[in-house]
Amino acid sequence: MILLDYFNCPKSRMRRLTRALLISGVVTVSLWMNNAQAFDSFVVRDIRVEGVQRTEAGTIFNYLPIKIGDTVDGTKVSEAIKALYGTGFFRDVQIDAQGDVLIVVVDERPTVSSVTFAGNKEFDTTALRTAMKNIGLTESYIFDRALLEKAVQELKRQYVSRGFYNAEVEMTLTPQERNRVAINFAIEEGGPSKISRIHIVGSKTFPEKKLIKQMRLTTPGWFTWYTKNDQYSKQKLQADLEKLRSFYHDQGFLEFTIESAQVSISPDKSAIDITLTVSEGPRYTISSVSLAGDLPVPEGEIHKLIRLRSGDAYSRARLQSSTKDIGTRLGAEGYAFANINAVPELNKENATVAFTFYVDPGRRAYVRNINISGNLKTRDEVIRREVRQIEGAWYDGTRIERSRIRIRRLGYFDDVSIETPPVPGSPDQVDVNIRVVERQTGRFMIGIGYSSSESIALSASVSQENVFGTGNSLTIGLNTSRSNQYYSVAFTDPYWTVDGISRTIELYKQQHDADDLATSKYESDTLGAGIGFGVPITETDTINFGFRFENVDITLKEESPEAYIDFVNRYGNRTDNFMVSTGWSRDTRDDIIFPTSGRLQSIYTEVAVPIGDLAYWKAQYIHQWFWPVYDPFVLMLRGEVGYGEGYQGKTLPFFKAFYAGGVGSVRGYEGASLGPRDKENNALGGKRKIVGNAELFFPLIAGDNSVRGSVFFDIGQIYADGAQSDNEAFKYSTGVGVAWNSPIGALKISYGYPINKKSDDLVENFQFQLGSVF
């Protein structure tokens, strides 16, 4: 009855019942001990267990210190009761005897059948379950009432860490059949406590407002509903204190300290005040920099890596960067365990500091084995051919990091980590352990997309970037819209030769109808085939060349411009064209999908050789640069220049002209609408293209890079012959965008505002596209 009352009691009576149960337990144990003392000594011929429901009898025999054949007395019985109680499985244990049979009667404690939560919005239920499991309260565990109050306090602590000081937790216990109990926590989160004021005492050199800008925590503002930086947490404050130290140390204040950090909360727990007391100390300048220790590389080479100079203000960031660069340089020579320690010598009278970099390279290490794990599908050789470190060679930290980047850029893995543990018993050897987490590389998609310039588009594709784990890529694609129908089959072997030469074979058919576009009107039907090769010449540079054949069938319309009519009259409706392409690319980006640093450069040329019906050439240069201006903001600068012309008395085909405008070039204008126009105000395209983009990316969801916002500025020009100066002039636009790498494809949405639009310009402010992220 006491147990049932406990399960159903309100929270106000819980502690009193717990105390009563504990007292009752102590009294019961005392009575058992007294009874145990009255046991007459006898030899045990059998042991019988009664009262078990879940616990196996063998488990009790295992813990019971009495075996068949033992002589028992009151002392041994007392020890047996203590041992069984000590397991925590039982709330009542009795031992009796019937003749020479020892009878063990137990009353099992209930087990936890379920732990549920209600009302939790700030925390995911999985996270709360994990917190409860860490304190021993989870499904199938023995129910321990002593953990109940601890569980409530742990839940409140979790909420306090997020700034929810008003959170209340009510617990309900429900007995169930088979001696089980269900536990439910009803949570009233309340509102988060907001930071009402941040005050910094003791700052003399910098204004308080500038120091507060270094911190993540802030008072409520325009975007704090999203960032939640106006909600206090101890972890955020500790991180901000470190940011303040870094800021001062980077400005030369070597002895800067934070003397106290006081946090006060209002009586209603809705507002928090933070007061920091700091001591700046003097600003130190560098008096000298020297090297000491064993230098396995020329001293002058190491000096070039040190970013501190005599007369400069002290900077912790430059000091740490210097230490890291020296370690990296020594790592490239095989010194895997180099230790670089920068020791300061302060002259407090003159406020100067001299640094001595003590270099201890340690033993030069070899790589014993390169071990790969986590690749359940991808073959080892696909990963190993990207590894630039060689087994049996000197350890090279630069090559190992380059290997990680190359494996990451394959696109087959969600995560790539590399560890270099020392080999036990061999101080001059290390292993390189590569661990990958595979992602799904195959995709079958049937869908309906919408492009603001081409309206509804049907698409279907089957692609596998990692066919049977070989690293080969196979794509069968279908893409249809009102203006374009494109069918293709492409196969790429990235290691066609052991030297890393890639080969791509492609067959395609394209039907184009310009009626629904802003371009001049015509229809074309193209059938083509091509083969291309990529030859790596350095870690980041590749030379590309290929051969292509296209059969193009042109159909003119009543609205077709005179230039198109002249072209068909000269070359006919059907042309057979043979093209040779060459190119060069350099890719130093840290990631393909969401780069934060590095560059991508490419040069591409296409020449239609005169053995076909046409003779022309086109050249294009693209340069993208990614720069992490301030975490998590990434600046992307992109420039594109293209030019084309006919030769041997022939002209550049109009269907090979350059176009610009819309998503991917100059947003805010209709797709392919820039440049010279025909009489119907449709774009003719041109032989020269210049496009520039500046875009600042930032994540819209903390910790999730798949959804990014941006602000941008675009500029572009399509030039033919200068006959239409207004239309061939540069166009500018600015705006905002959102890019989402969704499960069904990449989605790009933008709102662009044309800065210098003319009355006849085709403007399209809101644009989006599924399947291509610019």
Coordinates of C-alpha atoms in Angstrom, one line a residue, residues 243-708:
K243 CA 36.9 36.6 -27.0
L244 CA 37.6 39.6 -24.9
R245 CA 40.9 38.2 -23.9
S246 CA 41.8 37.5 -27.5
F247 CA 40.8 41.0 -28.5
Y248 CA 42.9 42.7 -25.9
H249 CA 45.9 40.3 -26.4
D250 CA 45.7 41.0 -30.2
Q251 CA 46.0 44.7 -29.4
G252 CA 49.1 44.3 -27.4
F253 CA 47.7 44.0 -23.8
L254 CA 49.7 41.0 -22.7
E255 CA 48.7 41.3 -19.0
F256 CA 45.0 41.9 -19.6
T257 CA 42.8 40.0 -17.1
I258 CA 39.1 39.7 -16.3
E259 CA 38.9 40.2 -12.6
S260 CA 35.2 39.2 -12.1
A261 CA 32.1 38.4 -14.1
Q262 CA 28.9 39.0 -12.1
V263 CA 25.5 37.9 -13.3
S264 CA 22.4 39.1 -11.5
I265 CA 18.8 38.1 -12.3
S266 CA 15.6 40.1 -11.6
P267 CA 13.1 38.9 -8.9
D268 CA 10.8 37.6 -11.6
K269 CA 13.7 35.9 -13.4
S270 CA 12.9 37.6 -16.7
A271 CA 15.9 40.0 -17.0
I272 CA 19.6 39.4 -16.5
D273 CA 22.4 42.0 -15.9
I274 CA 26.0 41.1 -16.7
T275 CA 28.9 43.2 -15.2
L276 CA 32.5 42.5 -16.1
T277 CA 35.4 44.0 -14.3
V278 CA 38.6 44.1 -16.3
S279 CA 42.2 45.2 -15.9
E280 CA 43.9 46.2 -19.1
G281 CA 47.5 46.7 -18.1
P282 CA 50.0 48.3 -20.4
R283 CA 50.2 47.8 -24.2
Y284 CA 53.3 45.8 -25.0
T285 CA 55.4 46.1 -28.1
I286 CA 57.9 43.5 -29.4
S287 CA 61.5 44.3 -28.6
S288 CA 63.1 41.2 -30.2
V289 CA 62.4 37.8 -31.6
S290 CA 64.9 34.9 -31.5
L291 CA 65.1 31.2 -32.1
A292 CA 66.6 28.5 -29.9
G293 CA 66.8 24.8 -29.8
D294 CA 67.4 22.2 -32.5
L295 CA 66.6 23.6 -35.9
P296 CA 66.4 20.8 -38.5
V297 CA 65.6 23.3 -41.3
P298 CA 67.5 26.6 -42.1
E299 CA 67.1 29.2 -39.4
G300 CA 66.2 31.9 -42.0
E301 CA 63.4 29.7 -43.3
I302 CA 61.8 29.5 -39.9
H303 CA 62.3 33.2 -39.3
K304 CA 60.2 33.9 -42.3
L305 CA 57.3 32.0 -40.7
I306 CA 57.3 34.2 -37.6
R307 CA 54.8 37.0 -38.0
L308 CA 56.0 39.0 -35.0
R309 CA 58.4 41.9 -35.8
S310 CA 60.4 44.1 -33.6
G311 CA 58.5 47.4 -32.9
D312 CA 55.1 45.8 -33.6
A313 CA 52.4 45.6 -31.0
Y314 CA 52.1 42.2 -29.4
S315 CA 49.4 40.0 -30.9
R316 CA 48.4 36.6 -29.6
A317 CA 46.8 35.6 -32.9
R318 CA 50.1 36.3 -34.8
L319 CA 52.0 34.4 -32.1
Q320 CA 49.8 31.4 -32.3
S321 CA 49.8 31.5 -36.1
S322 CA 53.7 31.6 -36.1
T323 CA 53.9 28.6 -33.8
K324 CA 51.4 26.7 -35.9
D325 CA 53.3 27.5 -39.2
I326 CA 56.6 26.4 -37.7
G327 CA 55.0 23.1 -36.5
T328 CA 53.5 22.6 -40.0
R329 CA 56.9 23.3 -41.6
L330 CA 58.7 20.8 -39.4
G331 CA 55.8 18.3 -39.9
A332 CA 56.6 18.5 -43.7
E333 CA 60.1 17.2 -42.9
G334 CA 58.8 14.2 -40.9
Y335 CA 58.8 15.7 -37.4
A336 CA 55.4 14.6 -36.3
F337 CA 55.8 15.5 -32.7
A338 CA 57.6 18.8 -32.9
N339 CA 57.1 21.1 -29.9
I340 CA 57.4 24.9 -30.4
N341 CA 57.2 27.0 -27.2
A342 CA 57.3 30.8 -27.4
V343 CA 58.7 32.1 -24.1
P344 CA 58.1 35.8 -23.3
E345 CA 60.5 38.0 -21.4
L346 CA 58.7 41.1 -20.1
N347 CA 60.2 44.5 -19.5
K348 CA 57.5 46.1 -17.5
E349 CA 59.3 49.4 -17.1
N350 CA 59.4 49.9 -20.9
A351 CA 56.3 47.8 -21.7
T352 CA 58.2 45.7 -24.1
V353 CA 58.4 41.9 -24.5
A354 CA 61.1 39.7 -26.1
F355 CA 60.1 36.3 -27.5
T356 CA 62.3 33.3 -27.8
F357 CA 60.9 30.4 -29.9
Y358 CA 62.3 27.2 -28.4
V359 CA 62.1 24.5 -31.1
D360 CA 62.2 20.8 -30.1
P361 CA 61.6 18.8 -33.3
G362 CA 61.6 15.4 -31.5
R363 CA 62.3 12.3 -33.4
R364 CA 61.8 12.2 -37.1
A365 CA 58.9 9.8 -37.8
Y366 CA 58.0 7.3 -40.5
V367 CA 54.5 6.3 -41.5
R368 CA 54.1 2.6 -40.7
N369 CA 50.5 1.9 -42.0
I370 CA 47.7 3.8 -43.5
N371 CA 44.4 2.4 -42.2
I372 CA 41.0 3.2 -43.7
S373 CA 37.7 2.6 -41.9
G374 CA 34.1 3.5 -42.3
N375 CA 34.0 2.8 -46.1
L376 CA 31.3 0.1 -46.2
K377 CA 30.7 0.6 -49.9
T378 CA 33.6 2.6 -51.4
R379 CA 36.6 0.5 -52.2
D380 CA 39.8 1.1 -50.4
E381 CA 41.7 1.9 -53.6
V382 CA 39.3 4.7 -54.4
I383 CA 40.3 6.4 -51.1
R384 CA 44.0 5.4 -51.2
R385 CA 44.6 6.9 -54.6
E386 CA 43.7 10.3 -53.2
V387 CA 46.2 9.9 -50.3
R388 CA 49.4 11.8 -50.8
Q389 CA 51.2 10.3 -47.9
I390 CA 53.1 7.1 -48.7
E391 CA 53.5 4.2 -46.3
G392 CA 57.2 3.7 -45.3
A393 CA 58.0 7.3 -46.1
W394 CA 58.7 10.2 -43.8
Y395 CA 55.7 11.7 -42.0
D396 CA 54.5 14.8 -43.9
G397 CA 51.8 16.8 -42.2
T398 CA 51.2 18.9 -45.3
R399 CA 50.6 15.8 -47.5
I400 CA 48.3 14.3 -44.9
E401 CA 46.1 17.4 -44.7
R402 CA 46.1 17.6 -48.5
S403 CA 44.9 13.9 -48.5
R404 CA 42.0 14.8 -46.2
I405 CA 40.9 17.6 -48.5
R406 CA 41.2 15.4 -51.6
I407 CA 39.1 12.6 -50.0
R408 CA 36.5 15.2 -48.8
R409 CA 36.2 16.7 -52.3
L410 CA 35.3 13.3 -53.8
G411 CA 31.8 14.0 -52.7
Y412 CA 31.2 10.5 -51.4
F413 CA 31.5 11.2 -47.7
D414 CA 29.8 13.3 -45.1
D415 CA 32.9 13.5 -42.9
V416 CA 36.6 12.7 -43.2
S417 CA 38.9 12.6 -40.2
I418 CA 42.5 11.6 -40.0
E419 CA 44.5 10.7 -36.9
T420 CA 48.2 10.0 -36.6
P421 CA 48.8 8.0 -33.4
P422 CA 52.3 6.9 -32.5
V423 CA 53.1 3.2 -32.8
P424 CA 53.5 1.6 -29.4
G425 CA 57.1 0.7 -28.7
S426 CA 58.3 2.5 -31.8
P427 CA 59.0 6.2 -31.0
D428 CA 59.9 6.9 -34.6
Q429 CA 56.8 5.5 -36.3
V430 CA 53.2 6.6 -36.6
D431 CA 50.1 5.2 -38.2
V432 CA 47.7 7.2 -40.3
N433 CA 44.1 6.3 -39.5
I434 CA 41.6 7.6 -42.0
R435 CA 37.9 7.4 -41.0
V436 CA 35.1 8.2 -43.4
V437 CA 31.4 8.5 -43.0
E438 CA 29.7 7.6 -46.3
R439 CA 26.8 9.4 -47.8
Q440 CA 24.3 8.2 -50.4
T441 CA 25.8 8.9 -53.8
G442 CA 23.0 7.4 -55.9
R443 CA 19.9 9.3 -56.7
F444 CA 16.7 8.5 -58.7
M445 CA 14.5 11.6 -59.1
I446 CA 11.3 12.3 -60.8
G447 CA 9.9 15.8 -60.2
I448 CA 8.3 19.0 -61.3
G449 CA 10.4 22.1 -61.1
Y450 CA 9.7 25.7 -61.8
S451 CA 12.0 28.3 -63.2
S452 CA 10.9 31.9 -63.3
S453 CA 12.2 32.2 -66.8
E454 CA 11.1 28.9 -68.2
S455 CA 7.9 28.2 -66.1
I456 CA 7.1 24.5 -65.4
A457 CA 9.8 21.9 -66.1
L458 CA 9.6 18.2 -65.8
S459 CA 12.7 16.3 -64.9
A460 CA 13.9 12.8 -64.2
S461 CA 17.3 11.4 -63.7
V462 CA 19.2 8.4 -62.5
S463 CA 22.7 9.1 -61.3
Q464 CA 25.4 7.3 -59.4
E465 CA 28.5 9.2 -58.5
N466 CA 30.2 6.1 -57.1
V467 CA 29.2 3.1 -59.2
F468 CA 29.6 -0.1 -57.2
G469 CA 32.1 1.8 -55.0
T470 CA 34.6 2.2 -57.9
G471 CA 34.5 6.0 -57.9
N472 CA 33.1 6.0 -61.5
S473 CA 30.1 8.2 -62.3
L474 CA 27.1 7.3 -64.4
T475 CA 24.3 9.7 -65.2
I476 CA 21.2 9.2 -67.3
G477 CA 19.3 12.5 -67.4
L478 CA 16.0 13.8 -68.7
N479 CA 15.1 17.5 -68.4
T480 CA 12.1 19.0 -70.1
S481 CA 10.6 22.5 -70.1
R482 CA 8.6 24.6 -72.5
S483 CA 11.8 25.9 -74.1
N484 CA 14.3 23.0 -73.6
Q485 CA 14.2 19.3 -73.7
Y486 CA 17.6 17.7 -72.9
Y487 CA 18.4 14.0 -72.8
S488 CA 21.9 12.7 -71.9
V489 CA 24.0 9.7 -70.9
A490 CA 27.4 10.4 -69.4
F491 CA 30.0 8.1 -67.9
T492 CA 33.1 9.4 -66.1
D493 CA 36.1 7.4 -64.9
P494 CA 38.2 9.7 -62.8
Y495 CA 41.2 7.3 -62.9
W496 CA 41.1 6.1 -66.4
T497 CA 44.9 5.7 -66.0
V498 CA 46.9 5.0 -62.9
D499 CA 48.3 8.5 -63.2
G500 CA 44.9 10.0 -62.5
I501 CA 43.9 10.9 -66.1
S502 CA 40.1 11.1 -66.2
R503 CA 37.9 10.2 -69.2
T504 CA 34.3 11.3 -69.8
I505 CA 32.1 9.8 -72.6
E506 CA 28.8 11.6 -73.3
L507 CA 25.8 11.2 -75.7
Y508 CA 23.1 13.9 -75.7
K509 CA 20.1 15.2 -77.6
Q510 CA 18.7 18.7 -77.1
Q511 CA 15.6 20.4 -78.5
H512 CA 15.3 24.2 -78.1
D513 CA 12.3 26.4 -78.7
A514 CA 12.9 30.1 -77.8
D515 CA 9.2 31.1 -77.9
D516 CA 8.9 31.4 -74.1
L517 CA 12.3 33.1 -73.6
A518 CA 13.5 36.6 -73.9
T519 CA 15.8 35.6 -76.8
S520 CA 15.2 35.9 -80.5
K521 CA 12.9 33.2 -81.9
Y522 CA 14.0 30.0 -83.5
E523 CA 13.9 26.2 -82.9
S524 CA 16.9 23.9 -82.9
D525 CA 17.3 20.1 -82.7
T526 CA 20.9 19.0 -81.6
L527 CA 22.3 15.5 -81.5
G528 CA 25.8 15.2 -80.1
A529 CA 28.5 13.0 -78.8
G530 CA 31.8 13.8 -77.0
I531 CA 34.8 12.4 -75.2
G532 CA 36.9 14.4 -72.8
F533 CA 40.1 13.9 -70.8
G534 CA 41.5 15.5 -67.7
V535 CA 45.2 15.4 -67.0
P536 CA 46.3 16.5 -63.5
I537 CA 49.6 18.4 -63.6
T538 CA 49.8 19.4 -59.9
E539 CA 47.7 18.8 -56.8
T540 CA 45.3 21.6 -57.8
D541 CA 45.8 22.1 -61.5
T542 CA 44.3 20.1 -64.4
I543 CA 44.6 20.3 -68.1
N544 CA 41.4 19.3 -70.0
F545 CA 40.9 18.5 -73.7
G546 CA 38.2 16.8 -75.7
F547 CA 36.5 16.2 -79.0
R548 CA 32.9 16.6 -79.8
F549 CA 30.5 16.2 -82.8
E550 CA 27.2 18.0 -83.1
N551 CA 24.4 17.8 -85.7
V552 CA 22.3 20.9 -85.5
D553 CA 19.0 21.3 -87.3
I554 CA 17.6 24.9 -87.3
T555 CA 14.0 26.0 -87.9
L556 CA 13.3 29.7 -88.3
K557 CA 10.0 31.5 -87.4
E558 CA 8.2 34.5 -88.6
E559 CA 9.7 36.5 -85.7
S560 CA 13.2 35.4 -86.4
P561 CA 15.6 38.3 -86.9
E562 CA 17.4 39.1 -90.1
A563 CA 20.8 37.9 -88.8
Y564 CA 19.3 34.4 -88.2
I565 CA 17.8 34.3 -91.7
D566 CA 21.1 35.3 -93.2
F567 CA 22.9 32.6 -91.3
V568 CA 20.5 29.9 -92.6
N569 CA 20.7 31.2 -96.1
R570 CA 24.5 30.9 -96.0
Y571 CA 25.0 27.6 -94.2
G572 CA 21.6 25.9 -94.5
N573 CA 19.2 24.6 -91.9
R574 CA 21.4 21.6 -91.0
T575 CA 25.0 21.7 -90.0
D576 CA 27.6 19.1 -89.0
N577 CA 30.2 20.5 -86.6
F578 CA 33.4 19.0 -85.2
M579 CA 34.8 20.7 -82.1
V580 CA 38.1 20.5 -80.3
S581 CA 38.1 21.8 -76.7
T582 CA 41.0 22.6 -74.4
G583 CA 41.0 24.0 -70.9
W584 CA 42.8 24.5 -67.6
S585 CA 41.4 24.6 -64.1
R586 CA 42.8 25.2 -60.6
D587 CA 40.8 24.4 -57.6
T588 CA 42.0 25.3 -54.1
R589 CA 38.6 25.4 -52.4
D590 CA 38.3 23.6 -49.0
D591 CA 35.0 22.1 -50.0
I592 CA 33.0 21.6 -53.2
I593 CA 29.4 22.1 -51.9
F594 CA 29.9 24.8 -49.3
P595 CA 33.4 26.3 -49.7
T596 CA 34.6 28.9 -47.1
S597 CA 38.0 29.6 -48.5
G598 CA 40.1 29.0 -51.7
R599 CA 39.7 29.7 -55.4
L600 CA 38.4 28.1 -58.5
Q601 CA 39.8 29.2 -61.8
S602 CA 39.1 27.8 -65.2
I603 CA 39.9 28.6 -68.9
Y604 CA 38.0 26.9 -71.6
T605 CA 38.3 27.1 -75.3
E606 CA 36.2 25.5 -78.1
V607 CA 37.2 25.5 -81.7
A608 CA 35.0 24.2 -84.5
V609 CA 37.5 22.9 -87.1
P610 CA 36.8 23.6 -90.7
I611 CA 36.3 19.9 -91.7
G612 CA 32.7 20.6 -90.6
D613 CA 30.3 23.1 -91.9
L614 CA 31.3 25.9 -89.4
A615 CA 34.5 27.5 -88.3
Y616 CA 34.5 29.5 -85.1
W617 CA 36.2 29.7 -81.7
K618 CA 35.1 30.6 -78.2
A619 CA 37.2 31.2 -75.1
Q620 CA 36.0 31.7 -71.5
Y621 CA 37.7 32.5 -68.2
I622 CA 36.0 32.1 -64.8
H623 CA 37.5 33.0 -61.5
Q624 CA 35.8 32.4 -58.1
W625 CA 37.3 33.4 -54.8
F626 CA 36.0 32.5 -51.3
W627 CA 37.1 34.3 -48.3
P628 CA 35.9 33.9 -44.6
V629 CA 35.6 37.5 -43.7
Y630 CA 34.1 36.9 -40.2
D631 CA 32.8 33.6 -38.9
P632 CA 30.2 32.5 -40.2
F633 CA 30.2 35.0 -43.1
V634 CA 31.9 34.0 -46.3
L635 CA 32.5 36.5 -49.2
M636 CA 32.4 35.1 -52.7
L637 CA 33.8 37.2 -55.6
R638 CA 33.3 35.8 -59.1
G639 CA 34.3 37.1 -62.5
E640 CA 33.6 35.7 -66.0
V641 CA 34.9 36.8 -69.3
G642 CA 34.0 35.2 -72.6
Y643 CA 34.7 36.0 -76.3
G644 CA 33.9 34.2 -79.6
E645 CA 34.5 34.8 -83.3
G646 CA 34.4 33.1 -86.6
Y647 CA 37.4 32.5 -88.8
Q648 CA 38.3 31.6 -92.4
G649 CA 35.6 34.0 -93.5
K650 CA 32.8 32.3 -91.5
T651 CA 30.8 33.8 -88.6
L652 CA 30.1 32.8 -85.0
P653 CA 26.8 30.8 -85.1
F654 CA 24.0 32.7 -83.3
F655 CA 23.2 29.5 -81.3
K656 CA 26.7 29.7 -79.9
A657 CA 26.4 33.3 -78.8
F658 CA 26.9 34.4 -75.2
Y659 CA 23.9 35.4 -73.1
A660 CA 23.6 36.9 -69.6
G661 CA 20.8 37.9 -67.2
G662 CA 18.9 36.0 -64.5
V663 CA 20.0 33.4 -62.0
G664 CA 23.6 32.6 -62.5
S665 CA 24.7 36.0 -63.9
V666 CA 22.9 39.3 -63.4
R667 CA 19.9 38.8 -61.2
G668 CA 16.9 41.2 -61.4
Y669 CA 16.8 40.9 -65.2
E670 CA 15.1 38.2 -67.1
G671 CA 17.1 35.2 -68.0
A672 CA 19.3 35.7 -71.1
S673 CA 17.8 39.2 -71.7
L674 CA 20.9 41.4 -71.7
G675 CA 22.7 42.7 -74.8
P676 CA 21.6 43.8 -78.2
R677 CA 17.9 43.3 -79.3
D678 CA 16.0 42.5 -82.5
K679 CA 12.9 44.4 -83.7
E680 CA 10.7 42.4 -81.3
N681 CA 12.9 43.5 -78.3
N682 CA 14.3 39.9 -78.0
A683 CA 17.9 39.4 -77.0
L684 CA 20.2 38.4 -79.9
G685 CA 23.2 37.4 -77.7
G686 CA 26.7 38.6 -78.4
K687 CA 30.3 37.6 -79.0
R688 CA 31.6 39.1 -75.8
K689 CA 30.4 38.5 -72.2
I690 CA 31.6 40.1 -69.0
V691 CA 29.9 39.2 -65.7
G692 CA 31.0 40.0 -62.1
N693 CA 29.4 39.0 -58.8
A694 CA 30.0 39.8 -55.2
E695 CA 28.0 37.8 -52.7
L696 CA 28.2 37.6 -48.9
F697 CA 26.9 34.2 -47.6
F698 CA 25.7 33.4 -44.1
P699 CA 23.9 30.4 -42.5
L700 CA 20.2 31.0 -41.8
I701 CA 20.1 28.1 -39.3
A702 CA 22.8 27.9 -36.7
G703 CA 25.0 24.8 -37.3
D704 CA 23.2 23.9 -40.6
N705 CA 25.0 25.0 -43.8
S706 CA 22.4 23.5 -46.1
V707 CA 20.4 26.8 -45.9
R708 CA 22.2 30.0 -46.6

